[in-house]
Amino acid sequence: MPERRTVALVTLGCARNEVDSEELAGRLAADGWELVEEAAEADVAVVNTCGFVEAAKKDSVDALLEANDLKDHGRTQAVVAVGCMAERYGKELAEALPEADGVLGFDDYADISDRLQTILNGGIHASHTPRDRRKLLPLSPVERQAATDVALPGHGAPADLPDGVAPASGPRAPLRRRLDTSPVASVKLASGCDRRCSFCAIPSFRGSFISRRPSDVLGETRWLAEQGVKEIMLVSENNTSYGKDLGDIRLLETLLPELAAVDGIERIRVSYLQPAEMRPGLIDVLTSTEKVAPYFDLSFQHSAPDVLRSMRRFGDTDRFLELLDTIRGKAPQAGVRSNFIVGFPGEKEGDFAELERFITHARLDAIGVFGYSDEDGTEAATYENKLDQEIVDERLAHLSRLAEELTAQRAEERLGETMEVLVESVDDEDGAVGRAAHQAPETDGQVVFTTGEGLVAGRMVTAKVVGTEGVDLVAECLGEEAGR
């Protein structure tokens, strides 16, 4: 019998990283690796890092160091870094963190099994050398689909496996292995981004925008439904651009009803929408298609025109409020979330006041607020009109308090509403917890049921909101017969 090889994947960062980890798991399982949940029980611990902001980078380093400590106490023999931070910094990360036995970039994913085996055997694989991934794909979007030699994490298909090797989950399965039993799963709609926001480094290490084929997205959704998944969240760096490289910028509008029709799927959620690219047809589909959540994860970032121009973005307070009015005119209960950057270089007091005005009137369900900090390789890092850190911190604290107050008020507006809730967990300690259509996993609060009696994880039930706890809702199930 071949020697037993075990591997654990530790995932940090966003839902896109979760998809990438499950593709890596699929590749490894297909080549005979045994997947285990705990790093302490694995021969190799693979840490899928996040490289977005300083706090995320610190979390990634801490996770690598924690995994390294296991080498002194348990089965773990090697710790390997993959993901965005590894791709972005490569050799630099390897030199700064010798505790990592390997630093692998996206180009190593296709050969992940061989890479890990080499490291496990005591060999050395040269650390990844970073490069600007925007230059790997053709400038013209319509020519990108032919670039089959570019690594696109989360886009893998069974054909990408070596000859004679089939996905461990079955010959018709995607190149993916689930790492949990949650009734919710993310599906990659696309990778990369063609926008050039001055504060964002993501395109440099994730590359230019490229869509997945609709058939691949549908096939993966059907497979996930067979695994018991009830809610699909479509993820990418910019879902509103889906299809532009396939010759149809409105492709998402036709794909969503097809996904919603997949047997077993109860809800489709679309994340990462650009306000400047929202079109009437997409709003119509998101607000009127059965099983498609009227959920709008809109990347506003700011609302003062001068700051937005410095960010190389578009819009202003009034245009953004008009967009929200249009959405709520079609779906009054629609959920809206967004993130904002305060203290951006050159942000004046009047600009900050304009952002306050927008947030105060926007009635957002969830708000993320970040203080500006320089990111390596971004245009904004070269700007000279930086604000004192004390001012950035003051504005961050002020807007965070305001956001907490406003989102709690928004939750209270939902008192008395009847909504479809996906039950996610039922246990003695936390009771029964789920999420409504306006609540995405991890970021937007949850629904806490008054009782867990008769509720089952993975079940969609009708519930009435009877209370609030900050952004969380308290609800009572309207009867087991209301569920499906």
CSV table of N, CA and C in Angstrom, one decimal, residues 145 152 154-160 172-176 187-189 211-224 234 242 246 255 259:
chain,number,residue,atom,x,y,z
A,145,GLN,N,-9.8,34.4,-23.1
A,145,GLN,CA,-10.2,33.0,-22.9
A,145,GLN,C,-9.3,32.0,-23.6
A,152,LEU,N,-5.3,30.2,-12.9
A,152,LEU,CA,-6.4,30.9,-12.4
A,152,LEU,C,-7.0,30.1,-11.3
A,154,GLY,N,-9.3,28.6,-8.6
A,154,GLY,CA,-10.7,28.5,-8.5
A,154,GLY,C,-11.4,28.2,-9.8
A,155,HIS,N,-10.6,28.2,-10.9
A,155,HIS,CA,-11.2,27.9,-12.2
A,155,HIS,C,-10.9,26.5,-12.7
A,156,GLY,N,-10.3,25.7,-11.9
A,156,GLY,CA,-9.8,24.4,-12.3
A,156,GLY,C,-11.0,23.5,-12.7
A,157,ALA,N,-10.6,22.6,-13.7
A,157,ALA,CA,-11.6,21.6,-14.2
A,157,ALA,C,-10.9,20.3,-14.2
A,158,PRO,N,-11.7,19.2,-14.2
A,158,PRO,CA,-11.0,17.8,-14.1
A,158,PRO,C,-10.0,17.6,-15.2
A,159,ALA,N,-10.2,18.3,-16.4
A,159,ALA,CA,-9.2,18.1,-17.5
A,159,ALA,C,-7.8,18.6,-17.1
A,160,ASP,N,-7.7,19.4,-16.0
A,160,ASP,CA,-6.4,20.0,-15.6
A,160,ASP,C,-5.6,19.0,-14.8
A,172,ARG,N,-17.5,13.0,-12.7
A,172,ARG,CA,-18.3,14.2,-13.1
A,172,ARG,C,-18.2,15.4,-12.2
A,173,ALA,N,-17.4,15.2,-11.1
A,173,ALA,CA,-17.3,16.2,-10.1
A,173,ALA,C,-16.3,17.3,-10.6
A,174,PRO,N,-16.5,18.6,-10.1
A,174,PRO,CA,-15.5,19.6,-10.5
A,174,PRO,C,-14.2,19.3,-9.8
A,175,LEU,N,-13.2,20.1,-10.1
A,175,LEU,CA,-11.9,19.9,-9.4
A,175,LEU,C,-12.0,20.7,-8.1
A,176,ARG,N,-12.7,20.0,-7.1
A,176,ARG,CA,-13.0,20.7,-5.9
A,176,ARG,C,-13.3,19.6,-4.8
A,187,VAL,N,-19.0,30.1,-5.1
A,187,VAL,CA,-18.6,29.6,-6.5
A,187,VAL,C,-17.9,30.8,-7.2
A,188,LYS,N,-16.7,30.5,-7.7
A,188,LYS,CA,-16.0,31.6,-8.5
A,188,LYS,C,-16.7,31.9,-9.8
A,189,LEU,N,-17.1,33.2,-10.0
A,189,LEU,CA,-17.7,33.6,-11.2
A,189,LEU,C,-16.6,34.1,-12.2
A,211,SER,N,-13.5,35.8,-17.0
A,211,SER,CA,-14.8,35.1,-16.6
A,211,SER,C,-14.6,33.6,-16.7
A,212,ARG,N,-15.3,32.9,-15.9
A,212,ARG,CA,-15.5,31.4,-16.0
A,212,ARG,C,-16.6,31.2,-17.0
A,213,ARG,N,-16.5,30.1,-17.7
A,213,ARG,CA,-17.6,29.7,-18.6
A,213,ARG,C,-18.9,29.4,-17.9
A,214,PRO,N,-20.0,29.9,-18.4
A,214,PRO,CA,-21.3,29.6,-17.7
A,214,PRO,C,-21.5,28.1,-17.4
A,215,SER,N,-21.1,27.3,-18.3
A,215,SER,CA,-21.3,25.8,-18.2
A,215,SER,C,-20.5,25.3,-17.0
A,216,ASP,N,-19.3,25.9,-16.7
A,216,ASP,CA,-18.5,25.5,-15.6
A,216,ASP,C,-19.2,25.9,-14.3
A,217,VAL,N,-19.7,27.2,-14.3
A,217,VAL,CA,-20.4,27.7,-13.1
A,217,VAL,C,-21.6,26.8,-12.8
A,218,LEU,N,-22.4,26.5,-13.8
A,218,LEU,CA,-23.6,25.7,-13.6
A,218,LEU,C,-23.2,24.3,-13.2
A,219,GLY,N,-22.2,23.7,-13.8
A,219,GLY,CA,-21.8,22.3,-13.4
A,219,GLY,C,-21.3,22.3,-12.0
A,220,GLU,N,-20.6,23.3,-11.5
A,220,GLU,CA,-20.1,23.2,-10.1
A,220,GLU,C,-21.3,23.5,-9.2
A,221,THR,N,-22.2,24.3,-9.6
A,221,THR,CA,-23.4,24.5,-8.7
A,221,THR,C,-24.2,23.3,-8.6
A,222,ARG,N,-24.4,22.5,-9.7
A,222,ARG,CA,-25.1,21.3,-9.6
A,222,ARG,C,-24.4,20.3,-8.7
A,223,TRP,N,-23.1,20.2,-8.8
A,223,TRP,CA,-22.4,19.3,-7.9
A,223,TRP,C,-22.5,19.7,-6.4
A,224,LEU,N,-22.4,21.0,-6.2
A,224,LEU,CA,-22.5,21.4,-4.8
A,224,LEU,C,-23.9,21.1,-4.2
A,234,LEU,N,-22.0,33.8,-5.4
A,234,LEU,CA,-21.1,34.0,-6.5
A,234,LEU,C,-20.0,35.1,-6.1
A,242,TYR,N,-18.8,40.5,-15.3
A,242,TYR,CA,-18.9,39.1,-15.8
A,242,TYR,C,-19.5,39.1,-17.2
A,246,LEU,N,-16.4,37.3,-22.7
A,246,LEU,CA,-17.1,36.2,-23.4
A,246,LEU,C,-18.1,36.8,-24.5
A,255,LEU,N,-27.5,34.1,-16.7
A,255,LEU,CA,-27.0,33.0,-15.9
A,255,LEU,C,-27.8,32.8,-14.6
A,259,LEU,N,-29.1,29.3,-12.7
A,259,LEU,CA,-28.5,28.8,-11.4
A,259,LEU,C,-29.6,28.6,-10.4
